[in-house]
């Protein structure tokens, strides 16, 4: 990788990295108000389907555009695209299918939701961190992409809506909803700073990734501690049974582990970029 590759970001001039928040904040507020006013909309699963399909298409497009920036041959790019896309599609399809059929509802032993959260991370993380082909892709891809993509985390505000409606306990809904929304809201200004080449943008991106991972650690830890099952340590006044039902269960069963892997990719990319900058 060369310093020229590191500088291959698009660099907007003369704009604040916080400008994206000027439209993202009101849009997020409008979405929260809509889901609060029409709870049947969220319960129908339609927003979940639309969101997952949109994110999936953006991921596929970003993957291919990133591969086009590499020096790989067309055949190598196609093979890499398929090698990364097919397992992701299969993973999502399996989780989605079993979630609709109630496989994550409380009462199963061993509990299936913790397996759905941790097994993909344990399985895919070594590959994500060690693959040379993925390293080539990360070197060619702008660092802002993997950060800005997680703007979808603002949809975690659904936990605050559920809390306001008395559907989930505050011990879970408050930190989870606030943490997810902050991660999503900050994704765009951090990505903007990376694209603009601001001086402390890499440190800000590292801090953002760590914050996003800590948010998941807190949410998963509290969620397991208050949900019915062998890991339950706290019995809240409002049972946390909704986390095992469709469509809400797709968040812990798929969004959480896939987002953890995106954080891992971003941290690996930033670490590789840091090595380039450190070279005299």
Coordinates of C-alpha atoms in Angstrom, one line a residue:
X1 CA 0.0 0.0 0.0
X2 CA 1.3 3.5 -0.8
X3 CA 0.7 6.9 0.7
X4 CA -1.1 7.8 -2.5
X5 CA -3.7 5.1 -1.7
X6 CA -4.1 6.5 1.8
X7 CA -4.9 9.9 0.4
X8 CA -7.4 8.5 -2.2
X9 CA -10.4 9.8 -0.1
X10 CA -12.7 12.5 -1.5
X11 CA -11.8 15.7 0.3
X12 CA -14.6 18.2 0.6
X13 CA -13.3 21.6 1.3
X14 CA -14.5 24.3 3.6
X15 CA -17.3 22.4 5.3
X16 CA -17.7 21.3 8.9
X17 CA -17.7 17.5 9.6
X18 CA -20.9 18.2 11.7
X19 CA -22.9 19.4 8.8
X20 CA -24.4 15.9 8.1
X21 CA -26.1 16.1 11.5
X22 CA -28.1 19.1 10.3
X23 CA -30.3 16.8 8.2
X24 CA -29.7 13.5 10.0
X25 CA -31.0 14.6 13.4
X26 CA -34.4 15.8 12.2
X27 CA -34.9 12.8 10.0
X28 CA -34.1 10.5 13.0
X29 CA -36.6 12.5 15.1
X30 CA -39.3 12.1 12.4
X31 CA -38.7 8.4 12.2
X32 CA -39.0 8.0 16.0
X33 CA -42.2 10.0 16.1
X34 CA -43.6 7.9 13.2
X35 CA -42.8 4.6 14.9
X36 CA -44.2 5.9 18.2
X37 CA -47.5 7.1 16.6
X38 CA -48.0 4.0 14.5
X39 CA -46.6 1.0 16.5
X40 CA -48.3 -1.5 14.0
X41 CA -45.9 -0.2 11.4
X42 CA -42.8 -1.5 13.3
X43 CA -44.5 -4.7 14.4
X44 CA -45.4 -5.5 10.8
X45 CA -41.8 -6.1 10.0
X46 CA -42.0 -3.9 6.8
X47 CA -39.4 -1.4 8.0
X48 CA -37.1 -4.2 9.0
X49 CA -37.4 -5.8 5.6
X50 CA -36.8 -2.5 3.8
X51 CA -33.9 -1.5 6.0
X52 CA -32.1 -4.9 5.7
X53 CA -32.5 -5.0 2.0
X54 CA -31.2 -1.4 1.6
X55 CA -28.2 -2.0 3.8
X56 CA -27.5 -5.3 2.0
X57 CA -27.5 -3.5 -1.4
X58 CA -25.3 -0.7 -0.1
X59 CA -22.8 -3.3 1.3
X60 CA -22.7 -5.2 -2.0
X61 CA -22.2 -2.0 -4.0
X62 CA -19.5 -0.8 -1.6
X63 CA -17.8 -4.1 -1.8
X64 CA -17.7 -4.1 -5.6
X65 CA -16.6 -0.5 -5.8
X66 CA -13.8 -1.2 -3.3
X67 CA -12.7 -4.2 -5.4
X68 CA -12.6 -2.0 -8.5
X69 CA -10.0 0.2 -6.7
X70 CA -7.7 -2.8 -6.2
X71 CA -5.1 -4.1 -8.7
X72 CA -6.9 -7.5 -8.8
X73 CA -7.9 -9.0 -12.1
X74 CA -11.6 -9.1 -13.1
X75 CA -11.8 -12.8 -12.3
X76 CA -10.2 -12.2 -8.9
X77 CA -12.6 -9.4 -8.1
X78 CA -15.6 -11.5 -9.0
X79 CA -14.3 -14.5 -7.0
X80 CA -13.7 -12.2 -4.0
X81 CA -17.1 -10.6 -4.3
X82 CA -18.8 -14.0 -4.4
X83 CA -16.7 -15.4 -1.6
X84 CA -17.7 -12.5 0.7
X85 CA -21.3 -11.9 -0.5
X86 CA -22.6 -15.5 -0.6
X87 CA -21.9 -16.4 3.1
X88 CA -23.4 -13.0 4.1
X89 CA -26.6 -13.7 2.2
X90 CA -26.8 -17.3 3.5
X91 CA -26.2 -16.1 7.1
X92 CA -28.9 -13.5 6.8
X93 CA -31.4 -15.9 5.2
X94 CA -30.9 -18.5 7.9
X95 CA -31.3 -16.0 10.8
X96 CA -34.3 -14.5 9.1
X97 CA -36.0 -17.8 8.5
X98 CA -35.5 -19.2 12.0
X99 CA -36.5 -15.9 13.5
X100 CA -39.9 -15.9 11.7
X101 CA -40.5 -19.4 12.9
X102 CA -39.9 -18.4 16.6
X103 CA -36.6 -20.2 17.0
X104 CA -35.3 -17.5 19.3
X105 CA -38.2 -17.4 21.7
X106 CA -37.4 -18.1 25.4
X107 CA -37.6 -21.7 26.6
X108 CA -35.1 -23.4 24.4
X109 CA -32.0 -25.1 25.8
X110 CA -29.3 -24.2 25.1
X111 CA -30.6 -20.7 24.5
X112 CA -30.3 -19.9 20.8
X113 CA -30.0 -16.1 20.9
X114 CA -26.6 -16.0 22.5
X115 CA -25.4 -18.5 20.0
X116 CA -26.7 -16.4 17.1
X117 CA -24.8 -13.4 18.6
X118 CA -21.5 -14.9 19.4
X119 CA -21.0 -17.8 17.0
X120 CA -20.7 -15.8 13.8
X121 CA -18.3 -13.4 15.4
X122 CA -16.1 -16.2 16.7
X123 CA -16.3 -17.9 13.3
X124 CA -15.8 -14.9 11.0
X125 CA -13.5 -12.7 13.0
X126 CA -10.2 -14.6 12.4
X127 CA -10.9 -14.5 8.7
X128 CA -11.8 -10.8 8.8
X129 CA -8.6 -9.9 10.6
X130 CA -6.1 -12.2 8.8
X131 CA -7.2 -12.5 5.2
X132 CA -4.7 -11.0 2.8
X133 CA -7.3 -10.4 0.1
X134 CA -9.5 -8.4 2.6
X135 CA -6.3 -6.5 3.5
X136 CA -5.9 -5.5 -0.2
X137 CA -9.5 -4.5 -0.3
X138 CA -9.2 -2.3 2.9
X139 CA -6.1 -0.7 1.5
X140 CA -7.9 0.4 -1.6
X141 CA -11.2 1.4 0.0
X142 CA -11.7 4.8 1.6
X143 CA -11.7 4.6 5.4
X144 CA -14.8 6.8 5.5
X145 CA -17.0 4.1 3.9
X146 CA -16.9 1.5 6.7
X147 CA -17.6 4.3 9.2
X148 CA -20.4 6.1 7.4
X149 CA -22.2 2.9 6.6
X150 CA -23.1 2.4 10.2
X151 CA -25.4 5.4 10.2
X152 CA -28.1 2.8 10.2
X153 CA -27.5 2.5 14.0
X154 CA -29.8 5.4 14.5
X155 CA -32.6 2.9 14.0
X156 CA -31.7 1.7 17.4
X157 CA -33.9 4.5 18.6
X158 CA -36.6 1.9 18.3
X159 CA -35.6 0.8 21.8
X160 CA -36.4 4.3 23.1
X161 CA -39.8 4.1 21.4
X162 CA -40.5 0.7 23.0
X163 CA -39.4 2.1 26.3
X164 CA -41.7 5.1 26.0
X165 CA -44.6 2.6 25.3
X166 CA -43.7 0.5 28.3
X167 CA -42.8 -2.5 26.1
X168 CA -39.3 -3.0 27.5
X169 CA -37.6 -2.2 30.8
X170 CA -35.7 1.0 31.2
X171 CA -32.5 -0.7 32.4
X172 CA -32.2 -2.1 28.9
X173 CA -34.0 0.3 26.6
X174 CA -32.4 3.5 27.8
X175 CA -28.6 2.7 27.4
X176 CA -29.2 0.6 24.3
X177 CA -31.3 3.2 22.5
X178 CA -29.1 6.1 23.4
X179 CA -25.9 4.2 22.6
X180 CA -27.1 3.0 19.2
X181 CA -28.4 6.5 18.3
X182 CA -25.2 8.2 19.3
X183 CA -23.2 5.7 17.3
X184 CA -25.3 6.2 14.2
X185 CA -25.5 10.0 14.5
X186 CA -21.7 10.3 15.0
X187 CA -21.0 7.9 12.1
X188 CA -21.5 10.6 9.4
X189 CA -19.4 13.5 10.9
X190 CA -16.6 11.0 11.7
X191 CA -16.7 9.6 8.1
X192 CA -16.9 13.2 6.8
X193 CA -13.7 14.0 8.8
X194 CA -11.9 11.0 7.3
X195 CA -13.0 11.9 3.8
X196 CA -11.8 15.5 4.3
X197 CA -8.5 14.4 5.7
X198 CA -8.9 16.3 8.9
X199 CA -5.9 16.1 11.3
X200 CA -7.4 14.1 14.1
X201 CA -9.9 12.1 11.9
X202 CA -8.1 8.8 12.4
X203 CA -8.2 9.1 16.2
X204 CA -11.8 10.2 16.1
X205 CA -12.6 7.1 13.9
X206 CA -10.8 4.8 16.4
X207 CA -12.7 6.3 19.3
X208 CA -16.0 6.0 17.4
X209 CA -15.3 2.3 16.7
X210 CA -14.5 1.6 20.3
X211 CA -17.6 3.5 21.4
X212 CA -19.7 1.4 19.1
X213 CA -18.3 -1.9 20.4
X214 CA -18.7 -0.8 24.0
X215 CA -22.4 0.0 23.2
X216 CA -22.9 -3.5 22.0
X217 CA -21.1 -4.9 25.0
X218 CA -23.4 -3.1 27.4
X219 CA -26.6 -3.8 25.4
X220 CA -25.8 -7.6 25.0
X221 CA -24.7 -7.9 28.6
X222 CA -27.8 -6.2 30.0
X223 CA -30.1 -8.0 27.5
X224 CA -28.8 -11.4 28.6
X225 CA -29.0 -10.5 32.3
X226 CA -32.6 -9.5 32.2
X227 CA -34.0 -12.0 29.6
X228 CA -35.7 -15.3 30.7
X229 CA -33.1 -18.1 30.6
X230 CA -30.0 -19.5 32.3
X231 CA -28.1 -16.2 32.0
X232 CA -30.8 -14.1 33.8
X233 CA -29.5 -12.3 36.8
X234 CA -32.1 -9.5 37.1
X235 CA -35.9 -9.8 36.9
X236 CA -37.2 -6.4 35.7
X237 CA -40.7 -5.1 36.4
X238 CA -41.3 -5.4 32.6
X239 CA -40.3 -8.8 31.2
X240 CA -37.8 -8.5 28.4
X241 CA -39.4 -11.1 26.2
X242 CA -39.7 -9.0 23.0
X243 CA -36.0 -9.5 22.2
X244 CA -36.8 -13.1 21.1
X245 CA -39.7 -12.2 18.8
X246 CA -39.7 -11.3 15.1
X247 CA -38.8 -8.7 13.8
X248 CA -37.1 -7.3 16.9
X249 CA -34.9 -10.4 17.3
X250 CA -33.1 -9.6 14.1
X251 CA -31.3 -6.8 15.9
X252 CA -29.4 -9.0 18.4
X253 CA -29.4 -12.1 16.2
X254 CA -28.0 -10.5 13.0
X255 CA -27.4 -6.7 13.2
X256 CA -25.2 -6.9 16.3
X257 CA -22.8 -9.6 15.1
X258 CA -22.6 -8.2 11.6
X259 CA -22.0 -4.7 12.9
X260 CA -19.2 -6.0 15.3
X261 CA -17.5 -7.5 12.2
X262 CA -17.8 -4.1 10.4
X263 CA -16.2 -2.4 13.4
X264 CA -13.4 -5.0 13.3
X265 CA -12.8 -4.3 9.6
X266 CA -12.8 -0.6 10.2
X267 CA -10.2 -0.9 13.0
X268 CA -8.0 -3.1 10.9
X269 CA -8.2 -0.6 8.1
X270 CA -7.4 2.3 10.3
X271 CA -4.5 0.4 11.8
X272 CA -3.1 -0.3 8.4
X273 CA -3.5 3.3 7.4
X274 CA -1.6 4.3 10.6
X275 CA 1.3 2.2 9.6
X276 CA 1.5 4.0 6.2
X277 CA 1.4 7.5 7.9
X278 CA 4.1 6.4 10.3
X279 CA 6.5 5.5 7.5
X280 CA 9.1 8.4 7.0

